[in-house]
mmCIF file of C-alpha atoms in Angstrom:
data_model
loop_
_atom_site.group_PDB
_atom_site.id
_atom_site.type_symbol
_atom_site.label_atom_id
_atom_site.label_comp_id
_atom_site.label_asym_id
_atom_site.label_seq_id
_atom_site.Cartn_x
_atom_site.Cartn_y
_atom_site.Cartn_z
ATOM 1 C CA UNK V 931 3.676 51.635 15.835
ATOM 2 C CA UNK V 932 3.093 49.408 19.029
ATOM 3 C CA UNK V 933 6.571 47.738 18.153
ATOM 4 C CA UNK V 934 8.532 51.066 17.982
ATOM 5 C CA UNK V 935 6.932 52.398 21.556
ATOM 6 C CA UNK V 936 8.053 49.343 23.268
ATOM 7 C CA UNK V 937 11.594 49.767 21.530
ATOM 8 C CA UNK V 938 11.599 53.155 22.620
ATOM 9 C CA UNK V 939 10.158 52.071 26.367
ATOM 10 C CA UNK V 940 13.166 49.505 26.418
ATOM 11 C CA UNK V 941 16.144 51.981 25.275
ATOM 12 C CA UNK V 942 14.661 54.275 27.297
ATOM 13 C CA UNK V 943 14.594 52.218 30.724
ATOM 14 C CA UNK V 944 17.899 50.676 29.468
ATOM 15 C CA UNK V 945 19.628 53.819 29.285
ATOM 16 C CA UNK V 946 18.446 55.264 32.761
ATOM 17 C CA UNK V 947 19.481 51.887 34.314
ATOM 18 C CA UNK V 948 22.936 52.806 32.951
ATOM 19 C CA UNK V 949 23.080 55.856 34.998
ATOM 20 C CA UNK V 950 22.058 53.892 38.491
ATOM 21 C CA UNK V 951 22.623 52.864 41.278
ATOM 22 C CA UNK V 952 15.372 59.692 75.311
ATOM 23 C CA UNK V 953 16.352 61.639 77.842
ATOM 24 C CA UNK V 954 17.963 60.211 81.322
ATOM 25 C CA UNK V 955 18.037 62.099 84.243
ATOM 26 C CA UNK V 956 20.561 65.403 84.171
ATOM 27 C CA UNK V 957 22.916 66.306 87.285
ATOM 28 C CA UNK V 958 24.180 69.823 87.313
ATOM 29 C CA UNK V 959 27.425 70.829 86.215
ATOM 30 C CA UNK V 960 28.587 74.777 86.169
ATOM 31 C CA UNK V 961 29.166 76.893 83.131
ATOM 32 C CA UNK V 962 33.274 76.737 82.856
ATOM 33 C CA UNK V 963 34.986 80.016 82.828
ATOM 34 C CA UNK V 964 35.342 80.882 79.156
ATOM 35 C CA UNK V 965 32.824 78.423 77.763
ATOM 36 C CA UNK V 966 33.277 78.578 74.264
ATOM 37 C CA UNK V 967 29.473 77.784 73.353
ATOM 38 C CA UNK V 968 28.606 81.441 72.802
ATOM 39 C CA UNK V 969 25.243 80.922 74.800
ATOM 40 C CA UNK V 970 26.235 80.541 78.286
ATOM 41 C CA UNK V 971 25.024 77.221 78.332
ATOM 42 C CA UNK V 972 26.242 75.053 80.755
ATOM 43 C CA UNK V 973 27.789 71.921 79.831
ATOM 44 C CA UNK V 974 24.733 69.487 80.638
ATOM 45 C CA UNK V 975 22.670 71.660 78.240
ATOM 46 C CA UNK V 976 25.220 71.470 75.933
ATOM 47 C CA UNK V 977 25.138 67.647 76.260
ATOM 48 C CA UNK V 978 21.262 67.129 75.745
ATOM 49 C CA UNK V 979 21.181 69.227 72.698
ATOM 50 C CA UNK V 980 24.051 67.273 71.522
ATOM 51 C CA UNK V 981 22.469 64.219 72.544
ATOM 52 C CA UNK V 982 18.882 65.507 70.847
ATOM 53 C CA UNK V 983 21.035 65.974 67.308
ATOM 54 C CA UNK V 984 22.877 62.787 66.898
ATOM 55 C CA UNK V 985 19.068 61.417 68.193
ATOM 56 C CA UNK V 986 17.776 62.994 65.071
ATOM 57 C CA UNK V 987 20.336 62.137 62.868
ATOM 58 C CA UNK V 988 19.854 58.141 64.095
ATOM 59 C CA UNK V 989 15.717 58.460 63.055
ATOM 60 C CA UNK V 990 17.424 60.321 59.698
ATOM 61 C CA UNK V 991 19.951 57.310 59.147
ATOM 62 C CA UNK V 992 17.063 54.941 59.507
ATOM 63 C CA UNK V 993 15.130 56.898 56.749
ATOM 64 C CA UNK V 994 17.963 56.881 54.783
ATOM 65 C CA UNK V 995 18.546 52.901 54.911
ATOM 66 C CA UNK V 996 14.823 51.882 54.038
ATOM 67 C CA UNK V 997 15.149 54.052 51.004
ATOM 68 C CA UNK V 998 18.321 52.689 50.161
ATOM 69 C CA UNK V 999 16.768 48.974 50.629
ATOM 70 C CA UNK V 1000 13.646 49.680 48.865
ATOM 71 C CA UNK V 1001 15.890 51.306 45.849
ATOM 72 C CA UNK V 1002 18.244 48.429 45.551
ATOM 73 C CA UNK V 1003 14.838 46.142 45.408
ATOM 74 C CA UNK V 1004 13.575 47.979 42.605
ATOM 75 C CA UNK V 1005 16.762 48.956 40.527
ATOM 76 C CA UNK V 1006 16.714 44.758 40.647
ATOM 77 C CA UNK V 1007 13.183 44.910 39.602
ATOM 78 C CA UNK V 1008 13.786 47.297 36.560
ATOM 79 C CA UNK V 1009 16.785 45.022 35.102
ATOM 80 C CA UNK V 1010 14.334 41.723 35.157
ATOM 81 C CA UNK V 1011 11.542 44.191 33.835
ATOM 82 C CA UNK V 1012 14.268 45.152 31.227
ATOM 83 C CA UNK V 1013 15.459 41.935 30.008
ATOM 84 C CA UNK V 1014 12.022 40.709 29.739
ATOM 85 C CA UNK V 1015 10.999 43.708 27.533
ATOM 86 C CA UNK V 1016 14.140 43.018 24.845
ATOM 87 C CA UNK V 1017 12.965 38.974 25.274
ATOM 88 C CA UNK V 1018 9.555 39.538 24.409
ATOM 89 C CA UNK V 1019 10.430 41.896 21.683
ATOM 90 C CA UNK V 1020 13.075 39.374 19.993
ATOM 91 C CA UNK V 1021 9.837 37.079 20.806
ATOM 92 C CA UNK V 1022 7.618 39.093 18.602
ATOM 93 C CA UNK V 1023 9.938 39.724 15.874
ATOM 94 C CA UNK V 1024 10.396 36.256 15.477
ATOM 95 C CA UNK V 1025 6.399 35.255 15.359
ATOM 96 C CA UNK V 1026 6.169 37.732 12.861
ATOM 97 C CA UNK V 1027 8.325 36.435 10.607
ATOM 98 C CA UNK V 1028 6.961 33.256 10.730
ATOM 99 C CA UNK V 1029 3.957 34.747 10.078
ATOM 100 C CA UNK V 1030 4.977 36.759 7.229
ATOM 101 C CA UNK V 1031 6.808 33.449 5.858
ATOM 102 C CA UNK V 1032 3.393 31.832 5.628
ATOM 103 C CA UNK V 1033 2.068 35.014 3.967
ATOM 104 C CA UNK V 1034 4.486 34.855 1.382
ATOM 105 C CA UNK V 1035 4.355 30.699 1.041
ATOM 106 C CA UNK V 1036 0.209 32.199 -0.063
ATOM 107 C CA UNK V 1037 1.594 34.410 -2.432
ATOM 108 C CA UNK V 1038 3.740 32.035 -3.948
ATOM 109 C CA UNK V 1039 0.488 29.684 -4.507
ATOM 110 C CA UNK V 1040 -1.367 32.280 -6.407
ATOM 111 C CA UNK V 1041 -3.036 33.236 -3.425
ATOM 112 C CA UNK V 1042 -5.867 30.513 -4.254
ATOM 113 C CA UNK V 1043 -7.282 29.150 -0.865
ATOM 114 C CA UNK V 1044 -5.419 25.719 0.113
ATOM 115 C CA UNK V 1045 -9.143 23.792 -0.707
ATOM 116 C CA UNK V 1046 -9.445 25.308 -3.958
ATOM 117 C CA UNK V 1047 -5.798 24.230 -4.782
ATOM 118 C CA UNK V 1048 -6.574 20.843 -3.648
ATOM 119 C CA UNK V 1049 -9.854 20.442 -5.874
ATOM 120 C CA UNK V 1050 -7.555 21.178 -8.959
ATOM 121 C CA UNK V 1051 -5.168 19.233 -7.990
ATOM 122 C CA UNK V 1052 -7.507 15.914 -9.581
ATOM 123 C CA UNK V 1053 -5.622 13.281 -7.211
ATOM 124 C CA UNK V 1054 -7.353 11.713 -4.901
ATOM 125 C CA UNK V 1055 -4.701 10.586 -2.474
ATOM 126 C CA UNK V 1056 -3.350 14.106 -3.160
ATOM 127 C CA UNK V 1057 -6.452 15.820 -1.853
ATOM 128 C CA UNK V 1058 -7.169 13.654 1.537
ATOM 129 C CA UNK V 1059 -3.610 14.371 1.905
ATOM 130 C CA UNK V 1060 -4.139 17.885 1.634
ATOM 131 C CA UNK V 1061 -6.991 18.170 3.849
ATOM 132 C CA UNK V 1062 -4.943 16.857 6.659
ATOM 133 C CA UNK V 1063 -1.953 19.668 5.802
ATOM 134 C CA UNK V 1064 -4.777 22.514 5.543
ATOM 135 C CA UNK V 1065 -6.105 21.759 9.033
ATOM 136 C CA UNK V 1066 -2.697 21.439 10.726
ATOM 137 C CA UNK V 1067 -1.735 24.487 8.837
ATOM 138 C CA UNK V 1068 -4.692 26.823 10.037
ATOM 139 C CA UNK V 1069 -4.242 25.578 13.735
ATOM 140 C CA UNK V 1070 -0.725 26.486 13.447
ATOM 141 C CA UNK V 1071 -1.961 29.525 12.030
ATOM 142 C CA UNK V 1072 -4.279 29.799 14.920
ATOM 143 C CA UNK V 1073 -1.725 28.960 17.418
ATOM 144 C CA UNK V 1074 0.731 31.760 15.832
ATOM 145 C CA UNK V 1075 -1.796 34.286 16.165
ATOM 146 C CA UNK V 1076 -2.478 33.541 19.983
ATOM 147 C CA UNK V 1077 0.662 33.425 21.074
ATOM 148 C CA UNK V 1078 1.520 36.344 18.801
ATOM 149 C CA UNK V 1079 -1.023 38.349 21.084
ATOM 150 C CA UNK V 1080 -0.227 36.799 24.608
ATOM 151 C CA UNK V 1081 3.459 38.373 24.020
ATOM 152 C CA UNK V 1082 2.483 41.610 23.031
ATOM 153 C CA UNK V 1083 -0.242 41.800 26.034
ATOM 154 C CA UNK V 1084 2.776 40.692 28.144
ATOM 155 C CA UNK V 1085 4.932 42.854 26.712
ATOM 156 C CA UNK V 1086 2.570 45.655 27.220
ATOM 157 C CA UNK V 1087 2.488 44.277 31.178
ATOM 158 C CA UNK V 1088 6.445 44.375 31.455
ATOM 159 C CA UNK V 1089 6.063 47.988 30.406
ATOM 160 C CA UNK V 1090 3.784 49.529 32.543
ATOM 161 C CA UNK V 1091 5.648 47.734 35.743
ATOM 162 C CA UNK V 1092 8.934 48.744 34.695
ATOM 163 C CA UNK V 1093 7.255 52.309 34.504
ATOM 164 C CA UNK V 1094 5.562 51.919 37.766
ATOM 165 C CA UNK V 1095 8.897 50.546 39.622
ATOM 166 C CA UNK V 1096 10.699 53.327 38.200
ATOM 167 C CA UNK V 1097 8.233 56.364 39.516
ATOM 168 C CA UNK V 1098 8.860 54.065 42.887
ATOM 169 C CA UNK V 1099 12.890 54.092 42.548
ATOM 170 C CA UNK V 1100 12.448 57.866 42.004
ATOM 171 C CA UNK V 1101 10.546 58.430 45.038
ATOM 172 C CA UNK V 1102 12.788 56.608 47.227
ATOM 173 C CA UNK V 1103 15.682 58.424 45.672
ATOM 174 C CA UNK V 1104 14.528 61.517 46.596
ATOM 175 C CA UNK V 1105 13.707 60.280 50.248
ATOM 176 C CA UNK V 1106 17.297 59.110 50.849
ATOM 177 C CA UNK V 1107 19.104 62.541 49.229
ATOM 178 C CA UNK V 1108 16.588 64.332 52.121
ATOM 179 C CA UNK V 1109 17.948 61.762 54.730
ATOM 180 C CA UNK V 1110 21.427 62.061 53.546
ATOM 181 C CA UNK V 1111 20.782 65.990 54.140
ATOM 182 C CA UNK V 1112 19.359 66.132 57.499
ATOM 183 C CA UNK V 1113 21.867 63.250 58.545
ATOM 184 C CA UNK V 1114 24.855 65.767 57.371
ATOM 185 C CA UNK V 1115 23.140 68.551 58.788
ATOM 186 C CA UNK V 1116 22.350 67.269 62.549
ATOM 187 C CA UNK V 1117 25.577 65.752 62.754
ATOM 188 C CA UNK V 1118 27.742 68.912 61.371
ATOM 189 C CA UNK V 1119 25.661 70.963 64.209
ATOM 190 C CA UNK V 1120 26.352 68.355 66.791
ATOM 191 C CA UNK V 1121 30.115 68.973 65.907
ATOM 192 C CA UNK V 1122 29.460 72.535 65.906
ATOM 193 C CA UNK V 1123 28.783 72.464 69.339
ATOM 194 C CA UNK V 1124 31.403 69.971 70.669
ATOM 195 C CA UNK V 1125 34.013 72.107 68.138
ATOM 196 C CA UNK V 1126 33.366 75.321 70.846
ATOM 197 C CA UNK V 1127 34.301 73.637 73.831
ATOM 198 C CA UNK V 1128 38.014 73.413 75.125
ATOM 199 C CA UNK V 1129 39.391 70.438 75.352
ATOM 200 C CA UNK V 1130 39.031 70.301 78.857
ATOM 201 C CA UNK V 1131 35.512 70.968 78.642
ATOM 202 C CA UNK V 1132 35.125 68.154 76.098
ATOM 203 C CA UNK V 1133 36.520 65.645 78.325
ATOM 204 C CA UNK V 1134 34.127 66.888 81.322
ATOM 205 C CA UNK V 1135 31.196 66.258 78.756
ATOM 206 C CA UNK V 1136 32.386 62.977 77.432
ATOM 207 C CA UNK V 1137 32.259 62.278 81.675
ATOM 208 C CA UNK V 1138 28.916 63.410 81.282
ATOM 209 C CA UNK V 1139 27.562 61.214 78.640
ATOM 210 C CA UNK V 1140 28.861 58.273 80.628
ATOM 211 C CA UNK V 1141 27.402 59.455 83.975
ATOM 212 C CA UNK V 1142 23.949 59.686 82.254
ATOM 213 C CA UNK V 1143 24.511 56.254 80.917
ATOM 214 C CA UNK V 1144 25.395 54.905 84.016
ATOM 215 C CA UNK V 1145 22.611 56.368 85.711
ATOM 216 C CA UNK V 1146 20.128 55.201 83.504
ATOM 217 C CA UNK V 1147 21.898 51.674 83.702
ATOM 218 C CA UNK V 1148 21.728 51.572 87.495
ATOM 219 C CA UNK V 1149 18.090 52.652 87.645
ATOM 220 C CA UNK V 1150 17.315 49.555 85.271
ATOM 221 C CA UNK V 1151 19.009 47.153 87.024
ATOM 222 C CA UNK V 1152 17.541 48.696 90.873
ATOM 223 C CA UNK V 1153 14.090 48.549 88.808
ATOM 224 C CA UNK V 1154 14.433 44.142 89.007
ATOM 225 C CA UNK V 1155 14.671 43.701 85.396
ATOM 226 C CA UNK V 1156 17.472 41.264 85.213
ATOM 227 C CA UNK V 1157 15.970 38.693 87.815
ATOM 228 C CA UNK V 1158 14.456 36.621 85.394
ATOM 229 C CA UNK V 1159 16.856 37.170 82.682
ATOM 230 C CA UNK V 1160 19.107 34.099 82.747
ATOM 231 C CA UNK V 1161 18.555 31.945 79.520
ATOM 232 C CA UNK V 1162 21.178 30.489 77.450
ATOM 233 C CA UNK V 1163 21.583 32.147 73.674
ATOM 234 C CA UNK V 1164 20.435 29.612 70.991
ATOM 235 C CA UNK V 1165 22.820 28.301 68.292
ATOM 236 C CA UNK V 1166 22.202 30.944 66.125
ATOM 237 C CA UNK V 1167 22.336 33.661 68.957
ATOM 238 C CA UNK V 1168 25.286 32.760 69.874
ATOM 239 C CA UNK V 1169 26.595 32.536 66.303
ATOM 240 C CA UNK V 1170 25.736 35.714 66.219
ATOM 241 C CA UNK V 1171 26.635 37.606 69.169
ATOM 242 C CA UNK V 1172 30.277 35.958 68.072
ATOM 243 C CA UNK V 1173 30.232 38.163 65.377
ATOM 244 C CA UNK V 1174 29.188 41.614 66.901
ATOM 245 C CA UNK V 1175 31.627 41.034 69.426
ATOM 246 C CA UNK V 1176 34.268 40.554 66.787
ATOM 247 C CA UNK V 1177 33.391 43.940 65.920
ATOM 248 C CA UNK V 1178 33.631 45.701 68.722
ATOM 249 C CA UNK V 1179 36.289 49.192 68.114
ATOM 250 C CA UNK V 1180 35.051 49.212 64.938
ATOM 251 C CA UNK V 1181 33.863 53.193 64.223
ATOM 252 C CA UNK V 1182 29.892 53.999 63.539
ATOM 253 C CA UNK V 1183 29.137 55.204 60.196
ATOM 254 C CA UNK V 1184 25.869 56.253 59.255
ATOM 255 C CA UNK V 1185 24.841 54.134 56.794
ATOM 256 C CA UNK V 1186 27.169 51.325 57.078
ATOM 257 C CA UNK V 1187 27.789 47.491 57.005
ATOM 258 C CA UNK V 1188 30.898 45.977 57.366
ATOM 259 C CA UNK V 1189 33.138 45.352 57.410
ATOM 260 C CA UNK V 1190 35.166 48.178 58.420
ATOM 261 C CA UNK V 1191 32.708 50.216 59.752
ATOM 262 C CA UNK V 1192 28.713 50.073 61.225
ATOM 263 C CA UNK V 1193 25.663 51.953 61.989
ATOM 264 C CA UNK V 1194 23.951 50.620 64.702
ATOM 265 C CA UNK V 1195 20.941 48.302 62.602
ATOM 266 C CA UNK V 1196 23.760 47.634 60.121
ATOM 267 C CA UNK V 1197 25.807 45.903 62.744
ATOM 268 C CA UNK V 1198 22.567 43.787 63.988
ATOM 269 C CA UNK V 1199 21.503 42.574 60.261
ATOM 270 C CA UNK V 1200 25.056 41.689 59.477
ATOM 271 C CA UNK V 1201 25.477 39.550 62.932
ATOM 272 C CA UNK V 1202 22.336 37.933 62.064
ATOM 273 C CA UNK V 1203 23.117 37.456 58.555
ATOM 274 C CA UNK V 1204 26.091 35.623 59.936
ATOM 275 C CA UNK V 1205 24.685 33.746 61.994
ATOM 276 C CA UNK V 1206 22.405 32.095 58.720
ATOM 277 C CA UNK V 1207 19.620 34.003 59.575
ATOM 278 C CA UNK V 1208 18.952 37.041 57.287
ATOM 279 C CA UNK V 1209 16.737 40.197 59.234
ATOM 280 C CA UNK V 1210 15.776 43.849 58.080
ATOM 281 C CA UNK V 1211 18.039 46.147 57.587
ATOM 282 C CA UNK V 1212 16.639 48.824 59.777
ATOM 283 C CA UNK V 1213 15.853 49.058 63.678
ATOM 284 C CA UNK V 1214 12.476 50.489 62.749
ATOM 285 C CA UNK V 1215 11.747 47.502 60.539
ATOM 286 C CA UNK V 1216 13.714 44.791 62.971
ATOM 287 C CA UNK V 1217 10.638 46.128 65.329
ATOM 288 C CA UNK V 1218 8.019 45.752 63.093
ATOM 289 C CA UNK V 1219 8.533 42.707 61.343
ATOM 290 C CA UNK V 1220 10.514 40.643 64.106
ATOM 291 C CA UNK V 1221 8.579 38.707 66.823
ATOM 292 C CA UNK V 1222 8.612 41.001 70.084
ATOM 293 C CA UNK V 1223 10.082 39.236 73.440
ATOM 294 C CA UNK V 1224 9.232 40.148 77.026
ATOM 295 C CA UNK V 1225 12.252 41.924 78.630
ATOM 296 C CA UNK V 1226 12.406 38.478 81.002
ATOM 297 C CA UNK V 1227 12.400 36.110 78.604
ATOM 298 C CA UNK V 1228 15.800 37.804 76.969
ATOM 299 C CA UNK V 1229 18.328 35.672 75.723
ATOM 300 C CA UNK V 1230 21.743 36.793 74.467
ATOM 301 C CA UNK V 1231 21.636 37.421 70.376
ATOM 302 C CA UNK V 1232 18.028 39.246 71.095
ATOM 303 C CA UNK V 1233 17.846 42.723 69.964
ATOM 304 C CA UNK V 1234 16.300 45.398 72.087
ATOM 305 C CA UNK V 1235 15.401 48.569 69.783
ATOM 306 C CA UNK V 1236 15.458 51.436 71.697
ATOM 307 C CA UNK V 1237 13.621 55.253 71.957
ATOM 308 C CA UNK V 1238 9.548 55.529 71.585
ATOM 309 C CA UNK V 1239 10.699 55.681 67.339
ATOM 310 C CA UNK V 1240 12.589 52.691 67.129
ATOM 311 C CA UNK V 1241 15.785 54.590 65.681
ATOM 312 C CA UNK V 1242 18.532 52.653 67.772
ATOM 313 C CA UNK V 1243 18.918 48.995 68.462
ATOM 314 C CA UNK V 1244 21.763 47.169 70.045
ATOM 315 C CA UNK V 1245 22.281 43.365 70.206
ATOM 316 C CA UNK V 1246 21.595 41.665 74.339
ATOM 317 C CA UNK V 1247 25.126 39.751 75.030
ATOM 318 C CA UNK V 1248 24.346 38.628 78.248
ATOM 319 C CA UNK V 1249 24.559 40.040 82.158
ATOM 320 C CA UNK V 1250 22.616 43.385 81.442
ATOM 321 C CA UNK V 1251 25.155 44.184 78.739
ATOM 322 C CA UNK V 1252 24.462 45.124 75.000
ATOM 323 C CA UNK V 1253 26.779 45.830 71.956
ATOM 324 C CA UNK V 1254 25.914 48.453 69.415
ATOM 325 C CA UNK V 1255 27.318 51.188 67.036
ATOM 326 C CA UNK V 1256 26.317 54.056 69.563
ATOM 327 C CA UNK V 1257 26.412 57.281 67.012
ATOM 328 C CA UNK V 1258 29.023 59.267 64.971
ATOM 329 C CA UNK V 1259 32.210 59.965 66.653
ATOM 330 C CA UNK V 1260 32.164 56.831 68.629
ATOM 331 C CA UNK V 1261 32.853 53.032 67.849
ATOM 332 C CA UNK V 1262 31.032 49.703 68.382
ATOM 333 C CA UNK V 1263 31.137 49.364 72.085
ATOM 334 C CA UNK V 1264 29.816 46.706 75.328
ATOM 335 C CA UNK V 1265 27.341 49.282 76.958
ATOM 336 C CA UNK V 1266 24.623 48.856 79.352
ATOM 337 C CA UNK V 1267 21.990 47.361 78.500
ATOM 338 C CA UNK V 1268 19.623 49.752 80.198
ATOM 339 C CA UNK V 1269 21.512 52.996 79.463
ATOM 340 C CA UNK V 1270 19.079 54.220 76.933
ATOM 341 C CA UNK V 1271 14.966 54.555 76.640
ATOM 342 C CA UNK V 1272 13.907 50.934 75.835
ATOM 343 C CA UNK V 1273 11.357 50.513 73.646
ATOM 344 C CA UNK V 1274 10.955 46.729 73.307
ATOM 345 C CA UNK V 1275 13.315 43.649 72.601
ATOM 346 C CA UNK V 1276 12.835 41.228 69.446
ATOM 347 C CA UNK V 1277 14.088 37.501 68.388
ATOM 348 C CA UNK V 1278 15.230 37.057 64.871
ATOM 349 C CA UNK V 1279 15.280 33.225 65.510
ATOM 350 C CA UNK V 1280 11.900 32.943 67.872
#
């Protein structure tokens, strides 16, 4: 019975393995003449909400990418799991038919205990003999037996964490198809909005994203944080600052990592992974499990993770300038490095 509900936990886990796999400051700017918004916004409005969308989308993206870590961890998980429960199945068929050998080797003796054989037997030699056979033979017995149980208890182990791992895989499944859904639906609305605007109106408010960034960038740099920032990138920094330059015109993609395109923590763990030095995949996790750095004692190949949710990051390069996979609709890019809320800077090689 135990036999066919581990067969049946195997096909079953085999099968479904099958089937896997902030703000800145705002400047005013007049309503054109025949906005197309529909609202009468004016185009700064129009700008923050769009702004507030692809800002949702990012924390969304970064949602998305832990689940999809966590899932390819576990989908490993459940093939190990798997091969171990058709192992220690093969393992237990096997005992038993050694076991059932030296049932039938009993039968074959008339099924008289070995010391009763032995005592008929009416040789001497033959019966010390004997004795020495009968006690090998019952601690092999013995020994059988043991390890006959220790598979099926492990066995029984390999079952209930392949069971566990896949509830897990499930869960984070359904987390990244509710990313996926709010990332489609902030960025389709973000679209939306830019969609209304005549093209002239698009270019003013692609003139105002950059404004805001340069604002932002210029209070930063007025503020005195780059007085003490003058230290030389480490091997692996510059190693890897190498490679996110390299990639620089390269478009964002949410969810992305190379080659041909990046989201903004997919660019940073592949730069690092580059340079030898492997990091989490997400700007949330980059901030929690990366050593923080104070702002002055930035080097180039430091990452400063941006917004009081830790849903950007870009990589430092050097003179007050980062590189990072901004958002959808616009390509890795050299941008101020104090153009956007910073939330704290990290060193993957500290």
């Amino acid at each position: 019975m135990y036999r066919r509900h581990c067969a049946a936990a195997a096909m079953t886990l085999v099968c479904a393995l099958a089937v896997l796999a902030s703000p800145v400051q705002a400047f005013a700017a007049p309503t054109p003449p025949g906005s197309a918004d529909g609202g009468g916004k004016s185009l700064e409005q129009v700008r923050a909400e769009i702004d507030e969308l692809y800002l949702e989308a990012g924390a969304a993206t970064d949602a998305y990418n832990l689940a999809e870590e966590k899932a390819k961890k576990q989908s490993g998980e459940l093939v190990e799991l798997a091969q171990s429960i058709v192992e220690g199945q093969a393992k237990i068929t096997a005992l038993k038919n050694r076991a059932g050998a030296q049932a039938r080797e009993e039968y074959r003796n008339a099924g008289l205990p070995p010391g009763a054989r032995l005592m008929l037997s009416g040789d001497p030699q033959l019966f010390l003999d004997g004795i020495s056979r009968t006690h090998q033979g019952q601690q092999a017995t013995k020994g059988l037996l043991e390890e006959l149980t220790r598979t099926q208890q492990d066995l029984e182990t390999y079952t209930k964490d392949a069971s566990t791992n896949w509830t897990k895989l499930e869960a984070n499944r359904v987390k990244q198809a509710k990313a996926k859904k709010k990332i489609n639906s902030q960025i389709a609305a973000a679209k939306k909005l830019e969609s209304r605007l005549e093209k002239e109106e698009r270019a003013r408010l692609l003139e105002l994203e950059r404004e805001a960034a340069r604002q932002a960038q210029t209070a930063w740099l007025d503020s005195g944080a780059l007085k003490e920032i003058n230290r030389d990138a480490s091997p692996l920094g510059k190693k890897a600052v190498a490679f996110a330059t390299a990639q620089i015109g390269k478009p964002y993609v949410w969810g992305a990592e190379g080659p041909k395109s990046y989201d903004c923590s997919g660019l940073t763990s592949q730069a690092w992974a580059a340079a030898g030095r492997p990091i989490p995949r997400t700007s949330q996790e980059q901030w929690r499990l990366l050593p923080h750095i104070a702002i002055e004692d930035m080097r180039p190949g430091d990452l400063i993770i941006y917004h009081a949710d830790a849903t950007h990051v870009g990589m430092y390069v050097g003179n007050g300038q980062i590189i990072h996979a901004p958002r959808p609709g616009r390509d890795v890019t050299l941008a101020g490095a104090g153009s956007m809320q910073i939330l704290g800077v990290v060193r993957p090689d500290a």
